[in-house]
Short mmCIF file of C-alpha atoms in Angstrom, two decimals:
data_model
loop_
_atom_site.label_atom_id
_atom_site.label_comp_id
_atom_site.label_asym_id
_atom_site.label_seq_id
_atom_site.Cartn_x
_atom_site.Cartn_y
_atom_site.Cartn_z
CA MET F 1 -22.66 19.22 18.81
CA LYS F 2 -19.75 19.99 16.57
CA ARG F 3 -20.17 20.11 12.83
CA LEU F 4 -19.22 16.95 10.96
CA PHE F 5 -16.76 18.78 8.75
CA PHE F 6 -15.27 22.23 8.78
CA ILE F 7 -12.64 24.23 6.96
CA SER F 8 -10.16 26.36 8.80
CA LEU F 9 -7.07 28.28 7.80
CA VAL F 10 -4.31 26.30 9.52
CA PRO F 11 -0.83 25.05 8.62
CA ALA F 12 -1.15 22.39 5.96
CA VAL F 13 0.74 19.70 7.86
CA LEU F 14 -0.27 18.91 11.43
CA PHE F 15 3.02 17.38 12.50
CA PHE F 16 4.87 20.59 11.67
CA PHE F 17 3.66 21.95 15.03
CA SER F 18 5.58 19.33 17.01
CA CYS F 19 8.65 19.78 14.85
CA GLY F 20 8.79 23.49 15.61
CA GLN F 21 8.62 24.42 11.93
CA LYS F 22 7.90 28.05 11.09
CA ASN F 23 6.79 30.01 8.05
CA VAL F 24 4.64 27.14 6.79
CA GLN F 25 2.48 28.05 3.80
CA GLU F 26 -1.13 28.20 4.97
CA GLU F 27 -4.02 26.69 3.05
CA GLU F 28 -7.54 25.42 3.70
CA VAL F 29 -7.56 22.03 5.40
CA ILE F 30 -10.59 19.79 5.74
CA GLU F 31 -10.83 18.19 9.17
CA ILE F 32 -12.55 14.79 9.32
CA GLU F 33 -13.80 14.07 12.82
CA HIS F 34 -13.80 10.70 14.56
CA TYR F 35 -17.57 10.24 14.57
CA ALA F 36 -18.43 11.81 11.24
CA LYS F 37 -21.10 10.10 9.15
CA ASP F 38 -18.95 9.98 6.03
CA HIS F 39 -16.38 7.45 7.17
CA ARG F 40 -16.37 3.99 8.73
CA TRP F 41 -13.73 2.03 10.64
CA TYR F 42 -13.05 -1.71 10.21
CA TYR F 43 -10.63 -4.09 11.91
CA PHE F 44 -9.40 -7.53 10.91
CA THR F 45 -10.41 -10.75 12.62
CA SER F 46 -8.96 -14.20 12.05
CA ASP F 47 -11.52 -14.93 9.33
CA GLY F 48 -12.52 -11.52 7.96
CA PHE F 49 -13.24 -7.99 9.11
CA GLU F 50 -15.72 -6.25 11.41
CA ALA F 51 -16.97 -2.69 11.82
CA VAL F 52 -15.76 -0.81 14.89
CA SER F 53 -16.35 2.68 16.29
CA LEU F 54 -12.63 3.46 16.72
CA PRO F 55 -9.40 1.52 16.02
CA GLN F 56 -8.47 1.29 19.71
CA LYS F 57 -11.80 -0.42 20.40
CA SER F 58 -11.11 -3.28 18.01
CA GLY F 59 -10.29 -6.77 19.24
CA ILE F 60 -6.97 -7.18 21.02
CA SER F 61 -4.20 -8.48 18.74
CA SER F 62 -0.75 -9.39 20.02
CA LEU F 63 2.24 -7.72 18.39
CA LYS F 64 3.89 -9.92 15.76
CA PRO F 65 6.53 -9.36 13.06
CA TRP F 66 4.89 -7.53 10.16
CA THR F 67 5.56 -10.42 7.79
CA GLU F 68 3.62 -12.87 9.97
CA THR F 69 0.51 -11.00 11.05
CA LEU F 70 -2.82 -9.72 9.77
CA ARG F 71 -2.26 -6.36 8.11
CA ILE F 72 -2.71 -4.62 4.76
CA SER F 73 0.66 -5.08 3.12
CA ASP F 74 -0.09 -3.32 -0.17
CA ALA F 75 -2.83 -1.46 -2.04
CA ASN F 76 -3.48 0.37 -5.29
CA THR F 77 -6.20 1.48 -7.70
CA SER F 78 -6.70 -0.09 -11.14
CA LEU F 79 -7.14 1.85 -14.37
CA ASP F 80 -10.89 1.24 -14.19
CA SER F 81 -11.12 2.67 -10.66
CA GLN F 82 -11.31 -0.57 -8.70
CA GLY F 83 -9.50 -0.70 -5.38
CA PHE F 84 -7.28 -3.64 -4.42
CA MET F 85 -5.83 -4.33 -0.97
CA VAL F 86 -3.57 -7.27 -0.11
CA VAL F 87 -4.25 -8.45 3.45
CA ASN F 88 -1.39 -10.57 4.73
CA ARG F 89 -2.48 -13.99 6.10
CA LEU F 90 -6.08 -13.36 5.06
CA GLY F 91 -6.88 -12.53 1.42
CA ILE F 92 -7.67 -9.72 -1.00
CA LEU F 93 -10.07 -6.83 -0.40
CA LEU F 94 -11.74 -5.71 -3.62
CA PHE F 95 -13.58 -2.38 -3.84
CA SER F 96 -15.76 -1.77 -6.89
CA GLY F 97 -16.83 1.84 -6.44
CA LYS F 98 -18.64 1.08 -3.20
CA GLY F 99 -17.66 1.49 0.42
CA GLU F 100 -18.18 -2.16 1.37
CA PRO F 101 -15.49 -4.50 -0.03
CA VAL F 102 -15.57 -8.10 -1.18
CA LEU F 103 -13.07 -10.34 0.61
CA ILE F 104 -11.45 -12.94 -1.64
CA ARG F 105 -10.06 -15.73 0.56
CA ASP F 106 -7.93 -18.79 -0.08
CA LYS F 107 -6.74 -20.42 3.14
CA ASN F 108 -4.19 -22.61 1.40
CA LEU F 109 -2.46 -19.67 -0.31
CA PHE F 110 -2.32 -17.36 2.70
CA ALA F 111 -1.83 -19.83 5.55
CA ASP F 112 1.96 -19.72 5.97
CA SER F 113 3.21 -17.14 3.47
CA THR F 114 3.75 -13.39 3.42
CA ALA F 115 1.60 -11.71 0.77
CA GLY F 116 2.54 -8.43 -0.92
CA GLY F 117 4.06 -6.88 -4.02
CA LEU F 118 0.81 -5.79 -5.68
CA VAL F 119 1.33 -4.85 -9.35
CA PHE F 120 -0.70 -4.68 -12.54
CA SER F 121 -0.04 -6.13 -15.99
CA ASP F 122 -2.59 -5.37 -18.75
CA ASN F 123 -4.79 -3.96 -15.96
CA THR F 124 -4.86 -7.34 -14.23
CA ALA F 125 -3.70 -7.37 -10.61
CA TYR F 126 -1.02 -9.74 -9.28
CA PHE F 127 0.70 -10.25 -5.94
CA SER F 128 3.48 -12.51 -4.69
CA LEU F 129 3.87 -15.01 -1.85
CA THR F 130 7.11 -15.43 0.10
CA ARG F 131 8.31 -16.82 3.43
CA ASN F 132 10.59 -14.92 5.78
CA SER F 133 13.01 -17.42 7.26
CA PHE F 134 14.12 -14.91 9.92
CA PHE F 135 10.65 -14.52 11.47
CA ASN F 136 8.94 -17.71 10.26
CA GLU F 137 10.28 -20.70 12.16
CA ASP F 138 8.59 -23.14 9.77
CA ALA F 139 10.07 -21.58 6.62
CA GLY F 140 13.34 -23.46 6.92
CA LYS F 141 11.52 -26.74 7.44
CA LYS F 142 9.42 -26.39 4.27
CA THR F 143 12.24 -26.78 1.82
CA GLU F 144 10.50 -28.19 -1.23
CA ASN F 145 9.37 -25.66 -3.80
CA GLY F 146 7.98 -27.50 -6.85
CA ASP F 147 4.43 -26.29 -7.56
CA ARG F 148 4.41 -23.90 -4.61
CA PRO F 149 2.64 -20.70 -5.79
CA TYR F 150 4.76 -17.59 -6.17
CA LEU F 151 2.88 -15.06 -8.36
CA ILE F 152 -0.90 -14.97 -7.98
CA ARG F 153 -3.44 -13.43 -10.37
CA ILE F 154 -6.48 -11.66 -8.90
CA SER F 155 -9.64 -12.12 -10.95
CA ASP F 156 -12.00 -9.28 -10.05
CA ALA F 157 -14.60 -10.70 -12.47
CA ASN F 158 -15.23 -13.97 -10.64
CA LYS F 159 -13.61 -13.07 -7.29
CA MET F 160 -11.00 -15.82 -7.47
CA LEU F 161 -7.23 -16.15 -7.06
CA TYR F 162 -5.19 -18.08 -9.64
CA PRO F 163 -1.51 -19.06 -9.25
CA ALA F 164 0.37 -17.97 -12.38
CA VAL F 165 4.05 -18.65 -11.66
CA THR F 166 5.48 -21.18 -9.21
CA TYR F 167 8.75 -21.41 -7.35
CA GLY F 168 9.53 -24.37 -9.56
CA ASP F 169 9.11 -22.19 -12.66
CA LEU F 170 11.88 -19.95 -11.29
CA SER F 171 14.10 -23.04 -10.80
CA LEU F 172 14.58 -22.33 -7.12
CA ALA F 173 16.54 -25.01 -5.31
CA SER F 174 15.35 -26.66 -2.13
CA GLY F 175 15.35 -24.13 0.71
CA GLU F 176 15.62 -21.03 -1.47
CA GLU F 177 13.24 -18.14 -0.89
CA VAL F 178 12.37 -15.01 -2.87
CA THR F 179 13.00 -12.03 -0.59
CA GLY F 180 12.22 -9.16 -2.97
CA ASN F 181 10.73 -8.32 -6.36
CA TYR F 182 10.61 -5.56 -8.93
CA PHE F 183 8.36 -5.45 -11.99
CA ASP F 184 8.95 -2.80 -14.66
CA GLY F 185 6.01 -3.73 -16.90
CA SER F 186 7.99 -6.18 -19.01
CA SER F 187 10.41 -8.17 -16.90
CA TRP F 188 10.74 -9.11 -13.23
CA LEU F 189 13.76 -8.95 -10.95
CA ALA F 190 13.95 -11.17 -7.88
CA SER F 191 16.40 -11.55 -5.01
CA ILE F 192 16.76 -15.11 -3.75
CA LYS F 193 18.03 -16.13 -0.33
CA LYS F 194 19.24 -19.49 0.93
CA THR F 195 20.25 -20.12 4.54
CA GLU F 196 22.28 -23.13 5.60
CA ASN F 197 24.18 -23.66 8.84
CA ASN F 198 23.27 -20.12 9.99
CA ARG F 199 24.84 -18.66 6.85
CA SER F 200 22.80 -16.83 4.23
CA GLU F 201 23.64 -16.47 0.55
CA PHE F 202 21.88 -14.34 -2.05
CA ARG F 203 21.56 -14.55 -5.78
CA TYR F 204 19.52 -12.54 -8.28
CA ILE F 205 17.50 -13.43 -11.36
CA GLU F 206 15.53 -11.70 -14.10
CA TRP F 207 12.56 -13.45 -15.66
CA LYS F 208 9.84 -12.89 -18.23
CA PRO F 209 6.74 -14.95 -18.99
CA SER F 210 6.92 -16.76 -22.32
CA ALA F 211 3.21 -16.06 -22.96
CA VAL F 212 0.55 -13.64 -21.76
CA LEU F 213 0.82 -13.71 -17.99
CA SER F 214 -2.90 -14.27 -17.42
CA SER F 215 -2.80 -17.40 -19.61
CA LEU F 216 -0.16 -19.27 -17.57
CA LEU F 217 -1.20 -22.49 -15.85
CA PRO F 218 -0.85 -22.87 -12.06
CA THR F 219 1.53 -25.85 -12.20
CA THR F 220 5.25 -25.90 -12.88
CA SER F 221 6.15 -26.62 -16.48
CA GLY F 222 9.14 -26.09 -18.73
CA GLY F 223 9.20 -22.98 -20.87
CA LYS F 224 6.64 -20.96 -18.88
CA VAL F 225 9.21 -18.28 -18.11
CA ARG F 226 12.55 -17.19 -19.55
CA LEU F 227 15.23 -16.95 -16.86
CA GLU F 228 18.48 -15.02 -16.77
CA ASP F 229 21.02 -14.39 -14.03
CA SER F 230 21.11 -10.86 -12.66
CA ASN F 231 23.16 -9.13 -9.97
CA GLU F 232 22.83 -7.24 -6.72
CA SER F 233 23.54 -3.80 -8.17
CA THR F 234 20.78 -4.15 -10.79
CA PHE F 235 18.28 -5.24 -8.17
CA ARG F 236 19.25 -2.53 -5.70
CA TYR F 237 19.12 0.18 -8.37
CA ALA F 238 15.54 -0.80 -9.25
CA ASN F 239 14.50 -0.55 -5.59
CA THR F 240 16.67 2.38 -4.56
CA MET F 241 15.48 5.39 -2.57
CA GLU F 242 16.01 8.45 -4.78
CA LYS F 243 16.14 12.11 -3.90
CA TYR F 244 12.77 13.81 -3.65
CA SER F 245 13.90 16.35 -6.25
CA LYS F 246 13.77 13.51 -8.81
CA SER F 247 10.17 12.57 -7.96
CA PRO F 248 7.32 13.18 -10.45
CA LEU F 249 6.49 16.85 -10.99
CA ARG F 250 2.82 16.25 -10.16
CA LEU F 251 3.82 14.99 -6.71
CA ARG F 252 6.09 17.95 -6.05
CA GLU F 253 3.31 20.31 -7.10
CA LEU F 254 0.89 18.53 -4.78
CA LEU F 255 3.25 18.81 -1.80
CA LYS F 256 4.62 22.26 -2.56
CA SER F 257 3.34 23.69 0.75
CA ILE F 258 5.66 21.39 2.72
CA PRO F 259 8.84 23.20 3.87
CA GLU F 260 12.02 22.19 2.10
CA ASP F 261 13.69 21.18 5.37
CA PHE F 262 10.96 18.75 6.42
CA ASN F 263 12.21 15.14 6.48
CA PHE F 264 9.98 12.55 4.83
CA SER F 265 10.01 9.55 2.53
CA VAL F 266 7.27 8.67 0.06
CA THR F 267 6.32 5.51 -1.81
CA VAL F 268 4.86 6.45 -5.21
CA LYS F 269 2.63 4.22 -7.34
CA ASP F 270 0.90 4.70 -10.66
CA ALA F 271 -2.73 3.61 -10.68
CA GLY F 272 -2.87 0.27 -12.47
CA GLY F 273 0.92 0.35 -12.63
CA VAL F 274 4.07 -1.58 -11.87
CA SER F 275 6.31 -1.71 -8.79
CA PRO F 276 6.48 1.53 -6.80
CA ARG F 277 9.24 4.12 -6.75
CA PHE F 278 10.73 5.51 -3.55
CA TYR F 279 11.84 9.06 -2.77
CA GLU F 280 13.14 10.85 0.30
CA ASN F 281 13.69 14.41 1.43
CA ILE F 282 16.25 14.13 4.22
CA THR F 283 17.97 17.19 5.63
CA GLY F 284 18.33 16.09 9.27
CA SER F 285 17.38 13.39 11.75
CA GLY F 286 13.98 11.72 11.87
CA THR F 287 11.61 11.11 9.01
CA THR F 288 7.90 10.68 8.31
CA SER F 289 6.58 8.17 5.79
CA ALA F 290 3.92 8.74 3.15
CA ASN F 291 2.19 6.89 0.31
CA ALA F 292 1.08 8.41 -2.99
CA ILE F 293 -0.90 7.23 -6.03
CA ILE F 294 -0.85 9.03 -9.37
CA SER F 295 -3.83 8.53 -11.66
CA ASP F 296 -4.69 10.18 -14.97
CA ARG F 297 -7.51 12.13 -13.28
CA TRP F 298 -6.16 12.63 -9.76
CA ILE F 299 -3.18 12.41 -7.45
CA CYS F 300 -3.34 11.71 -3.72
CA CYS F 301 -0.71 11.49 -0.98
CA ILE F 302 -1.31 10.37 2.62
CA PHE F 303 1.20 10.75 5.45
CA ALA F 304 1.43 8.32 8.36
CA ASP F 305 -0.36 10.74 10.72
CA GLY F 306 -3.31 11.14 8.31
CA THR F 307 -2.32 14.47 6.76
CA SER F 308 -3.43 14.13 3.14
CA TYR F 309 -3.36 15.98 -0.17
CA PHE F 310 -5.55 15.58 -3.24
CA ASN F 311 -5.65 17.20 -6.66
CA GLY F 312 -7.92 16.49 -9.62
CA ALA F 313 -11.32 14.85 -9.91
CA LEU F 314 -12.88 11.68 -8.55
CA SER F 315 -14.41 9.18 -10.96
CA ASN F 316 -17.14 10.74 -13.14
CA ARG F 317 -16.91 14.02 -11.23
CA SER F 318 -15.74 17.55 -12.00
CA ILE F 319 -12.30 18.90 -11.10
CA LEU F 320 -12.13 20.08 -7.51
CA ASN F 321 -11.20 23.48 -6.12
CA ARG F 322 -10.59 25.03 -9.57
CA GLY F 323 -7.61 22.73 -10.02
CA LYS F 324 -5.97 23.78 -6.76
CA ASN F 325 -4.74 21.30 -4.18
CA VAL F 326 -7.12 20.08 -1.48
CA ALA F 327 -5.60 19.32 1.92
CA PHE F 328 -7.42 17.25 4.52
CA ARG F 329 -6.69 15.35 7.71
CA LEU F 330 -7.97 11.92 8.52
CA PRO F 331 -9.10 11.28 12.11
CA LYS F 332 -6.20 11.29 14.55
CA LEU F 333 -5.03 7.81 15.46
CA PRO F 334 -3.98 6.70 18.97
CA LYS F 335 -0.32 6.75 19.93
CA ASN F 336 1.77 4.15 18.06
CA TYR F 337 -0.86 3.78 15.31
CA ILE F 338 -0.19 4.85 11.72
CA TYR F 339 -1.91 5.15 8.36
CA SER F 340 -0.24 3.32 5.49
CA SER F 341 -1.26 1.98 2.06
CA PHE F 342 -4.47 3.20 0.44
CA CYS F 343 -6.59 3.01 -2.70
CA VAL F 344 -9.40 5.03 -4.29
CA SER F 345 -12.45 3.39 -5.83
CA GLY F 346 -15.20 5.48 -7.34
CA GLY F 347 -15.94 8.17 -4.78
CA PHE F 348 -14.42 6.28 -1.86
CA MET F 349 -10.92 6.36 -0.42
CA ILE F 350 -9.83 3.37 1.64
CA VAL F 351 -6.83 3.73 3.95
CA SER F 352 -5.10 1.04 5.97
CA TRP F 353 -4.29 1.62 9.62
CA GLU F 354 -2.24 -0.43 12.05
CA GLU F 355 -0.76 -0.48 15.51
CA SER F 356 2.98 -0.32 14.94
CA ASP F 357 5.95 -1.05 17.19
CA PHE F 358 9.18 -1.02 15.16
CA TYR F 359 9.00 -4.21 13.06
CA LYS F 360 5.90 -5.57 14.80
CA THR F 361 2.21 -4.97 14.13
CA GLY F 362 -0.74 -5.41 16.50
CA ARG F 363 -4.28 -4.31 15.72
CA SER F 364 -4.95 -3.46 12.09
CA GLY F 365 -7.75 -2.62 9.71
CA PHE F 366 -8.94 0.00 7.26
CA LEU F 367 -10.87 3.26 7.12
CA VAL F 368 -13.44 3.91 4.37
CA VAL F 369 -13.99 7.60 3.59
CA ASP F 370 -16.79 8.85 1.33
CA LEU F 371 -14.68 11.51 -0.37
CA ALA F 372 -17.29 12.18 -3.05
CA ASN F 373 -19.86 13.22 -0.47
CA ILE F 374 -17.35 15.32 1.46
CA PHE F 375 -15.87 17.06 -1.56
CA TYR F 376 -18.97 17.51 -3.71
CA ASN F 377 -21.88 17.62 -1.24
CA GLU F 378 -20.69 18.60 2.22
CA LEU F 379 -18.29 21.18 0.80
CA PRO F 380 -19.83 22.31 -2.49
CA ALA F 381 -17.46 25.30 -2.64
CA LEU F 382 -14.72 22.89 -3.68
CA LYS F 383 -16.59 22.26 -6.94
CA GLY F 384 -16.21 25.87 -8.01
#
């Protein structure tokens, strides 16, 4: 029987082999095997989630547009090390330092809307609800906005979801939909789309709550938010893909073993922070996506194929590997499956996985990895 975990001196990024890259800096890489005891697979069902031995053995799920199907659309870690995952069409997964999550459900909120845009304000988590009129045939028929929830507060204390801002608060006309957001910690930008007679028009707004966001009532009322007109250039600038050379220094230090000519894009979030930033390193055709979270005590980046990098210390633990980067690979996924958003809670890392076909998603779920046991018990040398 093979060992559960082993360290070998191999190129730091697995997909460099297929790309024909040479002269890759070598470093120790932790290999996590499919049947190791320190990780567990889960897949989503229509009313929750179930454990499964491997992703490809989960229940069959037909491919649907990503806005309309069960999948983890966003994730992040709060300042107090709680993990939050937004599951489209289902609810919120909350991890409180343990491997088993709590599922917060609200059928009325998630029934016919796309959930995403996870952000934090005063260390309270929020997400937004939209409808995609291109993929959702019913979106155009549901034209009244009024008290329809737009921004939702996640209460980790009592495991409840509370609407904070409505579409009526944003003064959206009948048939208008929010198609994108950006929160900088103070104000919000939103792009608004209206389609009539097969013609779409966009406008842009900036808004701020008139009181503490967590104190806002769930119904539409005058004066809840302060609205201003914005423009396309302002919105696009906030959500633009910047050059990787402009990314945070801690991220560049973490990924310094990656060759300069390797093409990738990375979504970067601050733990307990605002909307993400986007960076790309493009020198040729083809690109690989990655997600990164920067915390005060650690930084982690996970590529779509499971190649991962970590630096720092897990909650209430010592700094790993004498402050050097730790590289590890998550179990290899089947063809057309990818890893995506993730969070870290206590000693656990939780990573979303999904079956992906262009803009459609099939099977989906999450992988829970006991990083604390791997890093501090299975591989005690990393503590030195």
